[in-house]
Amino acid sequence: MTPLTVGIIGICILLVLLFSRMPIGFVMALVGFAGFAYLSGFDGGLGVLRTVVYSTFADYNLSVIPLFILMGSFCFFAGLSKDLYDTVHSWLGQLRGGLAMATVGACAGFAAISGSSLATAATMGTVALPEMKRYKYDDRLSTGAVAAGGTIGILIPPSIILILYGIITEQSIGKLFLAGFIPGMLEAVFYMVTIYLLCKSNPLMGPPGPRTSFLGKITSLKTTWVVFALFILVIGGIYLGVFSPTEAAGVGAFGAFIFGLARRQLGWQAFKNSLVDTGKTTAMVFIIILGAMVLGYFLAVSRIPFVLADIVGALVVNRYVILVLILLVYLFLGCVMDSMAIMLLITPIFFPLAISLGFNPIWFGILITRVTEIGLITPPVGLNVYIIRGVARDVPVQTIFRGIIPFLIADVCHVALLIALPQLSLFLPSFMK
Amino acid sequence: MWLSRAADSLNKFVHPAVGVLHSAGVGVLAVLMLLTAGDVTLRYVFNRPIIGSYDLTEYMMAIVVSFGLAYCAFLKGHVRVDFVVSHLPRRVQATIDSITGLLGVILFSVVTWQAFIYMQLLFDSGLESTVLHIPRFPFAGLVCLGSAFLTIVLLANFLEYLSQVVRK
């Protein structure tokens, strides 16, 4: 058998195991090990396992991951997401659909200090859904806004998915962070416009909430300024080259910790919970990274990525057609798989192809990240939807999925805009020192 | 049922150990945060970075990650694709879980074995960190320990699934 045949068989086995509920990282490591051992000898396979495990875990650059997760976790346990919602609520609440817009705004704010989308959806769900129910918002609008808003977290830095992309493709994490900022903010704007249009065509969907006095608006900032402070400290520090992403993560986590202490919201128990939770998530992420590393050896010897790049490169079609096809693969997988796993699983296959077609690696990263996150709110798996279902027990899943449709349309427009105007992603990184 | 009893007793033995391991790991994570923040502050404010923070970070990461693996598996927290299998009859689900569970046990037995060999190789070669000259082999040993506990947890999970398959 040629290495290519082995590679294709390996990928088929990988897919079968993936859908058999075996942990994704285990599947990737197992298939990677078995395939590499088949092609390069059993001792070679053992050799990969021997060195890769230690070198993946004990990696200085990867320490950015637990530290950023910890920063988000401290903010989460210090109750910052509720404060954020209250602030944006007091600024936008009096508008038609204002509470739903506040949800999206607060999601974007929380995204700026946390790299995880699910935590955002879960907290915003508990905080915002009862409030919208009180003002008789349509269930479709309220749950749709929380589910869609939750996905913003992946694009606005710090983002774990962008870090993983940076690691697997050897791109600058700092540049990726800056590149994600404008698209992430635009995404929030797109969602707010969607809410505005929905409420304009049907005012009963989101009746206006109470008006807050100007003084009330200002005082609502007294707890949430820290979000801006942390964001500017972390991302500004990276932008100006004051510190590396790893150092920024450490400083950010420490800042969030001090903030939680100062607010007396982060007691011993919450501190412990933040750490325990972060430890668990870290292990979860690293098992997938380990799997991706081992699988990477197999893919390289099977030559699949290079052959694919050659075949597609020889096609006489516009390169943007190929780009859209690649994005559709990410979108399709995003519907059935975890976004982190997709990023690590298929990026090594498609990245060389994208580069050979002459696409900018940073821009490509932003695009696939953006498309993958749509999968969080599409059937059948849409993790955010199930998390919201857990919070809003009286709303059927079908209602939530129906509520998401307008936001999906906004998503498609947003992706099209990002493709049409690469400068939206590449403008900020071009200034990085 | 001797299978579920075996799974239970294995869990009873492994649960406290996994908890202790995880607590130690996240304790190191807290120190890692202080180290990184301290290093940056000292460098910019006092122009005195913590010497060897790079070495220390690498060693600490080895502990943070490998000590959390078993805990995450214990909570069945590793990411997986659930939506196909969850629609099947219970016994079929348990059968599939046992097969993939066994594959997991085999995989991490090999990983643990190789991690042990790696530790021996490092011990023999006397490899040290570049700045502080701390030997590397103890940390490779801790990775091996974390991997061993993960394997035991996976074994307990496997026995649990298997007991569901043969249950009348």
CSV table of N, CA, C and O in Angstrom, one decimal, chain B residues 66-117:
chain,number,residue,atom,x,y,z
B,66,SER,N,-0.2,17.1,33.1
B,66,SER,CA,-0.3,15.7,33.3
B,66,SER,C,-1.1,15.3,34.6
B,66,SER,O,-1.7,14.2,34.6
B,67,PHE,N,-1.1,16.2,35.6
B,67,PHE,CA,-1.8,15.9,36.8
B,67,PHE,C,-3.3,16.1,36.7
B,67,PHE,O,-4.1,15.7,37.5
B,68,GLY,N,-3.8,16.8,35.6
B,68,GLY,CA,-5.2,17.0,35.4
B,68,GLY,C,-5.9,15.9,34.5
B,68,GLY,O,-7.1,15.8,34.5
B,69,LEU,N,-5.0,15.2,33.8
B,69,LEU,CA,-5.6,14.2,32.8
B,69,LEU,C,-6.5,13.2,33.5
B,69,LEU,O,-7.6,13.0,33.0
B,70,ALA,N,-6.1,12.6,34.6
B,70,ALA,CA,-6.9,11.5,35.2
B,70,ALA,C,-8.2,12.1,35.7
B,70,ALA,O,-9.3,11.5,35.6
B,71,TYR,N,-8.1,13.3,36.4
B,71,TYR,CA,-9.3,13.9,36.9
B,71,TYR,C,-10.3,14.2,35.9
B,71,TYR,O,-11.5,14.0,36.0
B,72,CYS,N,-9.9,14.7,34.7
B,72,CYS,CA,-10.8,15.0,33.6
B,72,CYS,C,-11.4,13.8,33.1
B,72,CYS,O,-12.6,13.7,32.8
B,73,ALA,N,-10.6,12.7,33.0
B,73,ALA,CA,-11.2,11.4,32.5
B,73,ALA,C,-12.2,10.9,33.6
B,73,ALA,O,-13.2,10.3,33.2
B,74,PHE,N,-11.9,11.1,34.9
B,74,PHE,CA,-12.7,10.6,35.9
B,74,PHE,C,-14.1,11.2,35.8
B,74,PHE,O,-15.2,10.6,36.0
B,75,LEU,N,-14.2,12.5,35.5
B,75,LEU,CA,-15.4,13.2,35.3
B,75,LEU,C,-16.0,13.0,33.9
B,75,LEU,O,-17.0,13.6,33.6
B,76,LYS,N,-15.4,12.1,33.1
B,76,LYS,CA,-15.7,11.9,31.7
B,76,LYS,C,-15.8,13.2,31.0
B,76,LYS,O,-16.7,13.5,30.2
B,77,GLY,N,-14.8,14.1,31.2
B,77,GLY,CA,-14.8,15.4,30.7
B,77,GLY,C,-14.1,15.6,29.4
B,77,GLY,O,-14.0,16.7,28.9
B,78,HIS,N,-13.4,14.6,28.9
B,78,HIS,CA,-12.7,14.7,27.6
B,78,HIS,C,-13.7,14.8,26.5
B,78,HIS,O,-14.7,14.1,26.4
B,79,VAL,N,-13.5,15.8,25.6
B,79,VAL,CA,-14.4,16.1,24.5
B,79,VAL,C,-14.7,14.9,23.6
B,79,VAL,O,-13.7,14.3,23.1
B,80,ARG,N,-15.9,14.6,23.3
B,80,ARG,CA,-16.3,13.6,22.4
B,80,ARG,C,-17.5,13.9,21.6
B,80,ARG,O,-18.3,14.7,22.0
B,81,VAL,N,-17.7,13.2,20.5
B,81,VAL,CA,-18.9,13.4,19.7
B,81,VAL,C,-20.0,12.4,20.1
B,81,VAL,O,-19.8,11.2,19.9
B,82,ASP,N,-21.0,12.9,20.7
B,82,ASP,CA,-22.0,12.1,21.4
B,82,ASP,C,-23.3,11.8,20.6
B,82,ASP,O,-24.0,10.8,20.8
B,83,PHE,N,-23.5,12.6,19.6
B,83,PHE,CA,-24.9,12.7,19.1
B,83,PHE,C,-25.3,11.5,18.2
B,83,PHE,O,-26.5,11.2,18.0
B,84,VAL,N,-24.3,10.7,17.7
B,84,VAL,CA,-24.7,9.5,17.0
B,84,VAL,C,-25.0,8.4,18.0
B,84,VAL,O,-26.1,7.8,18.0
B,85,VAL,N,-24.1,8.1,18.8
B,85,VAL,CA,-24.2,6.9,19.7
B,85,VAL,C,-25.4,7.1,20.7
B,85,VAL,O,-26.1,6.1,21.0
B,86,SER,N,-25.6,8.3,21.1
B,86,SER,CA,-26.7,8.5,22.2
B,86,SER,C,-28.1,8.2,21.7
B,86,SER,O,-29.0,8.1,22.5
B,87,HIS,N,-28.2,8.0,20.3
B,87,HIS,CA,-29.5,7.6,19.8
B,87,HIS,C,-29.7,6.1,19.8
B,87,HIS,O,-30.8,5.6,19.5
B,88,LEU,N,-28.7,5.3,20.1
B,88,LEU,CA,-28.7,3.9,19.9
B,88,LEU,C,-29.3,3.3,21.2
B,88,LEU,O,-29.3,3.9,22.3
B,89,PRO,N,-29.7,2.0,21.2
B,89,PRO,CA,-30.2,1.3,22.4
B,89,PRO,C,-29.0,1.3,23.4
B,89,PRO,O,-27.9,1.2,23.1
B,90,ARG,N,-29.4,1.2,24.7
B,90,ARG,CA,-28.5,1.3,25.8
B,90,ARG,C,-27.3,0.3,25.7
B,90,ARG,O,-26.2,0.6,25.9
B,91,ARG,N,-27.7,-1.0,25.4
B,91,ARG,CA,-26.7,-2.0,25.4
B,91,ARG,C,-25.7,-1.8,24.3
B,91,ARG,O,-24.5,-2.1,24.4
B,92,VAL,N,-26.2,-1.3,23.1
B,92,VAL,CA,-25.3,-1.1,22.0
B,92,VAL,C,-24.4,0.0,22.4
B,92,VAL,O,-23.2,0.0,22.1
B,93,GLN,N,-24.9,1.1,23.0
B,93,GLN,CA,-24.1,2.2,23.5
B,93,GLN,C,-23.0,1.6,24.4
B,93,GLN,O,-21.8,2.0,24.2
B,94,ALA,N,-23.3,0.8,25.4
B,94,ALA,CA,-22.3,0.3,26.3
B,94,ALA,C,-21.3,-0.6,25.6
B,94,ALA,O,-20.1,-0.6,25.9
B,95,THR,N,-21.8,-1.3,24.5
B,95,THR,CA,-20.8,-2.2,23.8
B,95,THR,C,-19.8,-1.3,23.1
B,95,THR,O,-18.6,-1.5,23.1
B,96,ILE,N,-20.3,-0.2,22.4
B,96,ILE,CA,-19.4,0.7,21.7
B,96,ILE,C,-18.4,1.3,22.7
B,96,ILE,O,-17.2,1.4,22.5
B,97,ASP,N,-19.0,1.8,23.8
B,97,ASP,CA,-18.1,2.4,24.8
B,97,ASP,C,-17.1,1.5,25.4
B,97,ASP,O,-16.0,1.9,25.6
B,98,SER,N,-17.4,0.2,25.5
B,98,SER,CA,-16.4,-0.8,26.0
B,98,SER,C,-15.3,-0.9,25.0
B,98,SER,O,-14.1,-1.0,25.4
B,99,ILE,N,-15.7,-1.0,23.7
B,99,ILE,CA,-14.6,-1.2,22.7
B,99,ILE,C,-13.7,0.0,22.6
B,99,ILE,O,-12.5,-0.1,22.7
B,100,THR,N,-14.3,1.2,22.5
B,100,THR,CA,-13.4,2.4,22.5
B,100,THR,C,-12.7,2.6,23.8
B,100,THR,O,-11.6,3.1,23.8
B,101,GLY,N,-13.4,2.2,24.9
B,101,GLY,CA,-12.7,2.3,26.2
B,101,GLY,C,-11.5,1.4,26.3
B,101,GLY,O,-10.4,1.8,26.8
B,102,LEU,N,-11.6,0.2,25.7
B,102,LEU,CA,-10.4,-0.7,25.7
B,102,LEU,C,-9.3,-0.1,24.9
B,102,LEU,O,-8.1,-0.2,25.3
B,103,LEU,N,-9.7,0.5,23.7
B,103,LEU,CA,-8.7,1.1,22.9
B,103,LEU,C,-7.9,2.2,23.7
B,103,LEU,O,-6.7,2.3,23.6
B,104,GLY,N,-8.7,3.0,24.4
B,104,GLY,CA,-8.1,4.0,25.3
B,104,GLY,C,-7.1,3.5,26.3
B,104,GLY,O,-6.0,4.0,26.5
B,105,VAL,N,-7.5,2.4,26.9
B,105,VAL,CA,-6.7,1.7,27.9
B,105,VAL,C,-5.4,1.3,27.3
B,105,VAL,O,-4.3,1.5,27.8
B,106,ILE,N,-5.5,0.7,26.1
B,106,ILE,CA,-4.3,0.2,25.4
B,106,ILE,C,-3.4,1.4,25.0
B,106,ILE,O,-2.2,1.4,25.3
B,107,LEU,N,-4.0,2.4,24.4
B,107,LEU,CA,-3.2,3.6,24.0
B,107,LEU,C,-2.4,4.1,25.2
B,107,LEU,O,-1.2,4.4,25.1
B,108,PHE,N,-3.1,4.4,26.3
B,108,PHE,CA,-2.4,5.1,27.4
B,108,PHE,C,-1.5,4.1,28.2
B,108,PHE,O,-0.6,4.6,28.9
B,109,SER,N,-1.7,2.8,28.1
B,109,SER,CA,-0.7,1.9,28.6
B,109,SER,C,0.6,2.1,27.9
B,109,SER,O,1.7,2.1,28.5
B,110,VAL,N,0.5,2.1,26.5
B,110,VAL,CA,1.7,2.3,25.7
B,110,VAL,C,2.3,3.7,26.0
B,110,VAL,O,3.5,3.8,26.2
B,111,VAL,N,1.5,4.7,26.1
B,111,VAL,CA,2.0,6.1,26.4
B,111,VAL,C,2.8,6.1,27.8
B,111,VAL,O,3.9,6.6,27.9
B,112,THR,N,2.2,5.4,28.8
B,112,THR,CA,2.8,5.4,30.1
B,112,THR,C,4.1,4.6,30.0
B,112,THR,O,5.1,5.1,30.6
B,113,TRP,N,4.1,3.5,29.3
B,113,TRP,CA,5.3,2.7,29.2
B,113,TRP,C,6.4,3.6,28.5
B,113,TRP,O,7.6,3.6,29.0
B,114,GLN,N,6.1,4.3,27.4
B,114,GLN,CA,7.1,5.1,26.7
B,114,GLN,C,7.5,6.3,27.6
B,114,GLN,O,8.7,6.7,27.5
B,115,ALA,N,6.6,6.8,28.4
B,115,ALA,CA,7.0,7.9,29.2
B,115,ALA,C,8.0,7.5,30.3
B,115,ALA,O,8.9,8.2,30.6
B,116,PHE,N,7.8,6.2,30.7
B,116,PHE,CA,8.8,5.6,31.7
B,116,PHE,C,10.2,5.5,31.0
B,116,PHE,O,11.2,5.9,31.6
B,117,ILE,N,10.2,5.0,29.8
B,117,ILE,CA,11.4,4.8,29.1
B,117,ILE,C,12.1,6.2,28.9
B,117,ILE,O,13.3,6.3,29.0
